[in-house]
Short mmCIF file of C-alpha atoms and ligand atoms in Angstrom, two decimals:
data_model
loop_
_atom_site.label_atom_id
_atom_site.label_comp_id
_atom_site.label_asym_id
_atom_site.label_seq_id
_atom_site.Cartn_x
_atom_site.Cartn_y
_atom_site.Cartn_z
CA MET A 1 20.98 2.35 -37.24
CA LYS A 2 19.57 4.66 -34.54
CA ARG A 3 17.47 2.61 -32.12
CA ASP A 4 13.92 3.88 -32.04
CA PRO A 5 12.69 2.80 -28.60
CA GLN A 6 9.14 3.63 -29.65
CA ARG A 7 8.97 0.72 -32.13
CA PRO A 8 7.83 -2.39 -30.19
CA GLU A 9 10.21 -4.65 -32.12
CA GLU A 10 13.08 -2.33 -31.22
CA ARG A 11 12.22 -1.80 -27.56
CA PRO A 12 15.00 -2.87 -25.16
CA GLU A 13 14.25 -6.31 -23.71
CA PRO A 14 12.16 -5.84 -20.51
CA PRO A 15 13.57 -7.37 -17.32
CA PRO A 16 12.30 -10.99 -16.95
CA CYS A 17 9.14 -11.33 -14.86
CA PRO A 18 10.25 -12.85 -11.51
CA LEU A 19 7.58 -15.54 -11.73
CA LEU A 20 8.42 -16.70 -15.25
CA SER A 21 11.33 -18.79 -13.96
CA SER A 22 13.13 -20.68 -16.69
CA SER A 23 12.59 -23.75 -14.54
CA SER A 24 13.47 -27.00 -16.22
CA PRO A 25 11.08 -29.98 -15.92
CA SER A 26 13.55 -31.51 -13.47
CA SER A 27 13.51 -28.52 -11.10
CA PRO A 28 10.89 -28.40 -8.28
CA SER A 29 9.08 -25.45 -9.84
CA GLY A 30 9.32 -27.12 -13.26
CA GLN A 31 7.82 -30.34 -11.84
CA ALA A 32 5.13 -28.37 -10.02
CA GLU A 33 4.35 -26.48 -13.19
CA GLY A 34 4.26 -29.72 -15.15
CA ALA A 35 1.83 -31.21 -12.66
CA GLY A 36 -0.23 -27.99 -12.69
CA LEU A 37 0.56 -27.61 -8.95
CA THR A 38 2.04 -24.10 -9.27
CA ALA A 39 1.13 -22.03 -6.22
CA PRO A 40 -1.67 -19.51 -6.91
CA VAL A 41 -0.59 -16.05 -8.02
CA TRP A 42 -2.55 -12.82 -7.63
CA ILE A 43 -2.26 -10.12 -10.34
CA PHE A 44 -3.46 -6.58 -9.56
CA GLY A 45 -4.93 -4.51 -12.40
CA TYR A 46 -5.69 -0.79 -12.25
CA GLY A 47 -6.06 0.22 -15.92
CA SER A 48 -7.28 -1.80 -18.88
CA LEU A 49 -6.82 -4.97 -16.81
CA VAL A 50 -9.82 -4.04 -14.64
CA TRP A 51 -12.18 -4.47 -17.62
CA ARG A 52 -10.14 -6.49 -20.12
CA PRO A 53 -7.88 -8.95 -18.28
CA GLY A 54 -7.46 -11.08 -21.40
CA PHE A 55 -6.38 -14.21 -19.47
CA GLU A 56 -8.16 -17.04 -17.65
CA PHE A 57 -8.40 -16.66 -13.87
CA THR A 58 -9.89 -18.62 -10.96
CA SER A 59 -11.29 -15.73 -8.91
CA ARG A 60 -11.13 -11.94 -8.66
CA LYS A 61 -11.60 -9.33 -5.95
CA VAL A 62 -12.14 -5.57 -6.03
CA GLY A 63 -9.84 -3.72 -3.67
CA PHE A 64 -6.91 -1.35 -3.38
CA ILE A 65 -3.18 -0.98 -2.88
CA ARG A 66 -1.66 1.67 -0.61
CA GLY A 67 1.13 4.09 -1.46
CA TYR A 68 0.34 4.71 -5.12
CA SER A 69 -1.75 7.11 -7.23
CA ARG A 70 -3.00 6.24 -10.73
CA ARG A 71 -1.82 8.61 -13.44
CA PHE A 72 -2.32 8.84 -17.21
CA TRP A 73 1.41 9.42 -17.61
CA GLN A 74 2.42 6.44 -19.78
CA GLY A 75 2.54 6.81 -23.55
CA ASP A 76 1.29 4.01 -25.73
CA THR A 77 2.19 3.53 -29.39
CA PHE A 78 0.52 0.11 -29.80
CA HIS A 79 -2.68 -0.65 -27.87
CA ARG A 80 -4.32 2.81 -27.74
CA GLY A 81 -2.00 4.92 -29.89
CA SER A 82 0.48 4.89 -32.75
CA GLU A 83 4.05 6.02 -33.26
CA LYS A 84 2.78 9.25 -34.82
CA MET A 85 -0.01 9.81 -32.23
CA PRO A 86 0.92 8.07 -28.95
CA GLY A 87 -2.04 7.46 -26.66
CA ARG A 88 -2.03 7.90 -22.89
CA VAL A 89 -2.58 4.96 -20.54
CA VAL A 90 -2.19 4.63 -16.80
CA THR A 91 0.70 3.82 -14.56
CA LEU A 92 1.29 4.20 -10.82
CA LEU A 93 3.05 7.07 -9.09
CA GLU A 94 4.54 6.41 -5.65
CA ASP A 95 2.44 8.52 -3.26
CA CYS A 96 2.64 7.49 0.36
CA GLY A 97 -0.73 8.89 1.43
CA ALA A 98 -2.71 7.52 -1.51
CA CYS A 99 -4.64 4.36 -2.49
CA THR A 100 -5.33 3.01 -5.94
CA TRP A 101 -8.42 0.87 -6.48
CA GLY A 102 -8.66 -1.93 -9.02
CA VAL A 103 -9.15 -5.67 -9.40
CA ALA A 104 -6.89 -8.53 -8.26
CA TYR A 105 -7.12 -11.78 -10.22
CA GLU A 106 -6.19 -15.17 -8.75
CA VAL A 107 -4.56 -17.55 -11.23
CA ARG A 108 -3.86 -21.20 -10.37
CA GLY A 109 -2.13 -24.20 -11.94
CA GLU A 110 -1.66 -23.84 -15.67
CA GLN A 111 -3.31 -20.40 -15.58
CA VAL A 112 -0.14 -19.03 -13.89
CA ALA A 113 2.30 -19.56 -16.77
CA ALA A 114 -0.34 -18.75 -19.41
CA SER A 115 -1.37 -15.44 -17.78
CA LEU A 116 2.20 -14.33 -17.05
CA GLN A 117 3.40 -15.13 -20.54
CA TYR A 118 0.42 -13.24 -22.00
CA LEU A 119 0.92 -10.22 -19.74
CA ASN A 120 4.65 -10.21 -20.33
CA VAL A 121 3.97 -9.53 -24.00
CA ARG A 122 0.95 -7.20 -23.52
CA GLU A 123 2.38 -5.14 -20.65
CA ALA A 124 6.16 -5.47 -20.69
CA VAL A 125 7.19 -6.02 -24.30
CA LEU A 126 4.45 -3.92 -25.96
CA GLY A 127 3.64 -1.55 -23.09
CA GLY A 128 6.96 -0.80 -21.40
CA TYR A 129 5.72 -1.91 -17.94
CA ASP A 130 7.90 -3.52 -15.27
CA THR A 131 6.64 -5.88 -12.56
CA LYS A 132 6.74 -5.62 -8.79
CA PHE A 133 4.92 -7.11 -5.79
CA VAL A 134 2.51 -5.06 -3.69
CA GLU A 135 0.07 -5.72 -0.84
CA PHE A 136 -3.52 -5.88 -2.10
CA HIS A 137 -6.37 -5.09 0.30
CA PRO A 138 -9.67 -6.70 -0.77
CA GLN A 139 -12.80 -4.57 -0.38
CA GLU A 140 -14.57 -7.51 1.33
CA LYS A 141 -14.00 -7.32 5.03
CA ASP A 142 -13.96 -11.11 5.45
CA VAL A 143 -10.34 -11.14 4.32
CA GLU A 144 -8.19 -9.76 7.12
CA GLU A 145 -4.68 -10.06 5.77
CA PRO A 146 -3.52 -8.21 2.63
CA ILE A 147 -2.72 -10.43 -0.36
CA LEU A 148 0.66 -10.29 -2.11
CA ALA A 149 -0.03 -9.40 -5.75
CA LEU A 150 2.00 -8.82 -8.89
CA VAL A 151 1.48 -5.43 -10.51
CA TYR A 152 2.69 -3.90 -13.77
CA ILE A 153 4.08 -0.37 -13.38
CA ALA A 154 5.55 1.89 -16.11
CA THR A 155 8.46 3.72 -14.49
CA PRO A 156 9.83 7.09 -15.69
CA GLN A 157 12.85 5.18 -17.09
CA ASN A 158 10.82 3.39 -19.78
CA PRO A 159 11.06 4.90 -23.29
CA SER A 160 7.28 5.47 -23.63
CA TYR A 161 6.91 7.37 -20.34
CA LEU A 162 5.30 10.80 -20.92
CA GLY A 163 4.98 12.10 -17.35
CA PRO A 164 2.70 14.87 -16.05
CA ALA A 165 0.47 17.10 -18.19
CA SER A 166 -2.68 19.13 -17.48
CA GLU A 167 -5.94 17.17 -17.43
CA GLU A 168 -7.07 19.19 -20.44
CA ASP A 169 -3.95 18.31 -22.44
CA ILE A 170 -4.26 14.63 -21.48
CA ALA A 171 -7.93 14.64 -22.57
CA ALA A 172 -7.02 16.30 -25.87
CA GLN A 173 -4.34 13.66 -26.52
CA ILE A 174 -6.75 10.82 -25.67
CA ILE A 175 -9.36 12.20 -28.07
CA VAL A 176 -7.07 11.93 -31.08
CA SER A 177 -5.43 8.56 -30.26
CA SER A 178 -6.32 5.01 -31.14
CA GLY A 179 -4.39 1.78 -31.61
CA CYS A 180 -4.66 -2.00 -32.13
CA ALA A 181 -6.89 -2.48 -29.07
CA GLY A 182 -9.24 0.41 -29.90
CA HIS A 183 -9.73 4.09 -29.20
CA ASN A 184 -8.03 5.80 -26.26
CA ILE A 185 -11.45 7.33 -25.34
CA GLU A 186 -12.78 3.82 -24.68
CA TYR A 187 -9.81 3.14 -22.40
CA LEU A 188 -10.57 6.25 -20.32
CA LEU A 189 -14.36 5.86 -20.15
CA ARG A 190 -14.33 2.15 -19.28
CA LEU A 191 -11.89 2.83 -16.43
CA ALA A 192 -14.05 5.73 -15.18
CA ASP A 193 -17.16 3.53 -15.39
CA PHE A 194 -15.40 0.73 -13.49
CA MET A 195 -14.54 3.16 -10.66
CA ARG A 196 -18.11 4.60 -10.57
CA TYR A 197 -19.84 1.23 -10.40
CA PHE A 198 -17.43 -0.95 -8.46
CA CYS A 199 -15.60 1.57 -6.25
CA PRO A 200 -18.12 4.42 -5.76
CA GLN A 201 -16.57 5.19 -2.37
CA ALA A 202 -13.13 5.75 -3.89
CA GLU A 203 -11.79 9.12 -4.98
CA ASP A 204 -9.75 9.57 -8.13
CA LYS A 205 -9.63 13.29 -8.94
CA HIS A 206 -7.08 12.79 -11.72
CA LEU A 207 -9.21 10.22 -13.59
CA PHE A 208 -12.52 12.07 -13.26
CA SER A 209 -10.97 15.48 -14.08
CA ILE A 210 -9.67 14.03 -17.35
CA GLU A 211 -13.11 12.52 -18.05
CA GLU A 212 -14.71 15.90 -17.31
CA ALA A 213 -12.26 17.70 -19.61
CA LEU A 214 -13.01 15.16 -22.33
CA ILE A 215 -16.77 15.70 -21.95
CA SER A 216 -16.36 19.47 -22.19
CA ILE A 217 -14.48 18.97 -25.46
CA LEU A 218 -16.86 16.27 -26.71
CA PRO A 219 -20.27 16.95 -25.04
CA CYS A 220 -21.93 14.66 -27.58
CA LEU A 221 -20.42 11.75 -25.66
CA TYR A 222 -22.61 12.43 -22.69
CA TYR A 223 -25.93 13.79 -23.94
CA THR A 224 -28.83 11.76 -22.55
CA GLU A 225 -32.29 11.50 -24.14
CA GLU A 226 -33.73 13.93 -21.55
CA SER A 227 -31.06 16.57 -21.97
CA LEU A 228 -31.48 16.45 -25.76
CA GLU A 229 -35.25 16.95 -25.32
CA GLU A 230 -34.57 19.80 -22.88
CA THR A 231 -32.23 21.37 -25.40
CA ALA A 232 -34.84 20.93 -28.11
CA SER A 233 -37.48 22.58 -25.88
CA VAL A 234 -35.29 25.66 -25.34
CA PRO A 235 -36.83 28.41 -27.53
CA GLN A 236 -34.42 29.10 -30.36
CA LYS A 237 -32.97 32.62 -30.31
CA SER A 238 -34.47 34.52 -33.20
CA LYS A 239 -31.83 35.25 -35.79
CA GLY A 240 -31.74 38.94 -35.91
N1 GSH B 1 -0.77 -2.15 -15.80
C1 GSH B 1 -2.02 -1.39 -15.75
C2 GSH B 1 -2.27 -0.73 -17.06
C3 GSH B 1 -2.44 -1.76 -18.07
C4 GSH B 1 -2.66 -1.17 -19.40
O1 GSH B 1 -3.56 -0.39 -19.60
N2 GSH B 1 -1.79 -1.62 -20.28
C5 GSH B 1 -1.96 -1.33 -21.67
C6 GSH B 1 -0.64 -1.50 -22.32
S1 GSH B 1 -0.07 -0.03 -22.97
C7 GSH B 1 -2.94 -2.36 -22.21
O2 GSH B 1 -2.85 -3.50 -21.87
N3 GSH B 1 -3.83 -1.96 -23.05
C8 GSH B 1 -4.77 -2.91 -23.62
C9 GSH B 1 -6.01 -2.14 -23.94
O3 GSH B 1 -5.90 -0.91 -23.91
O4 GSH B 1 -7.07 -2.75 -24.20
C10 GSH B 1 -3.14 -2.33 -15.33
O5 GSH B 1 -2.85 -3.11 -14.46
O6 GSH B 1 -4.28 -2.29 -15.81
#
């Protein structure tokens, strides 16, 4: 039977997450895990993880990673889309002059295995993301050294990768997509809101151009009370 990589149950097994060691209770890491002494792990989120981590964490910091740009270039047939209408979610594009802002979460003790097992399913198995380690730079200046963090990146080799498209086409695809986690519009707007409120100093032309394109297609999303009153006060053109 032809393998359909789009179907989650048929997706090729993702590479094992480096931190989910199959350590036995007798091995040092197994004993540490058993005693809840696992070393803390930092997980960097830059898409839905910034507003819906979905796992328990000890602390979190807003900040950025260097050398990557955020792009709505990953298809999604589960969380924010379907097999017939794949949604678009974000991944990272290697871009040596760029920074991507997001949130790093610190997990400790039993939170480590629980969060990594949860994310392995949500991101790797269902989302097509791989894992790698990056240097995270907290926004707070009291932390000098960057923090090593795990990040989930969807590479062009994964079967759901969609790659570049115009901001207008991406917005149009987002407007018609929804999945098990909700509408793709919510995914875009919550990420844009996160950036506006928590990283107002950061630029993200790609994200805000898509949001702008979406508003021009769906202005109702962004009418405020005042603008509706203004519109109402505009004298109606006489039908002639
Ligand atoms: N790995 C990125 C993107 C994560 C992401 O958006 N993954 C999708 C998987 S396709 C997801 O978890 N969606 C859940 C949701 O949309 O609520 C991050 O760190 O935030």
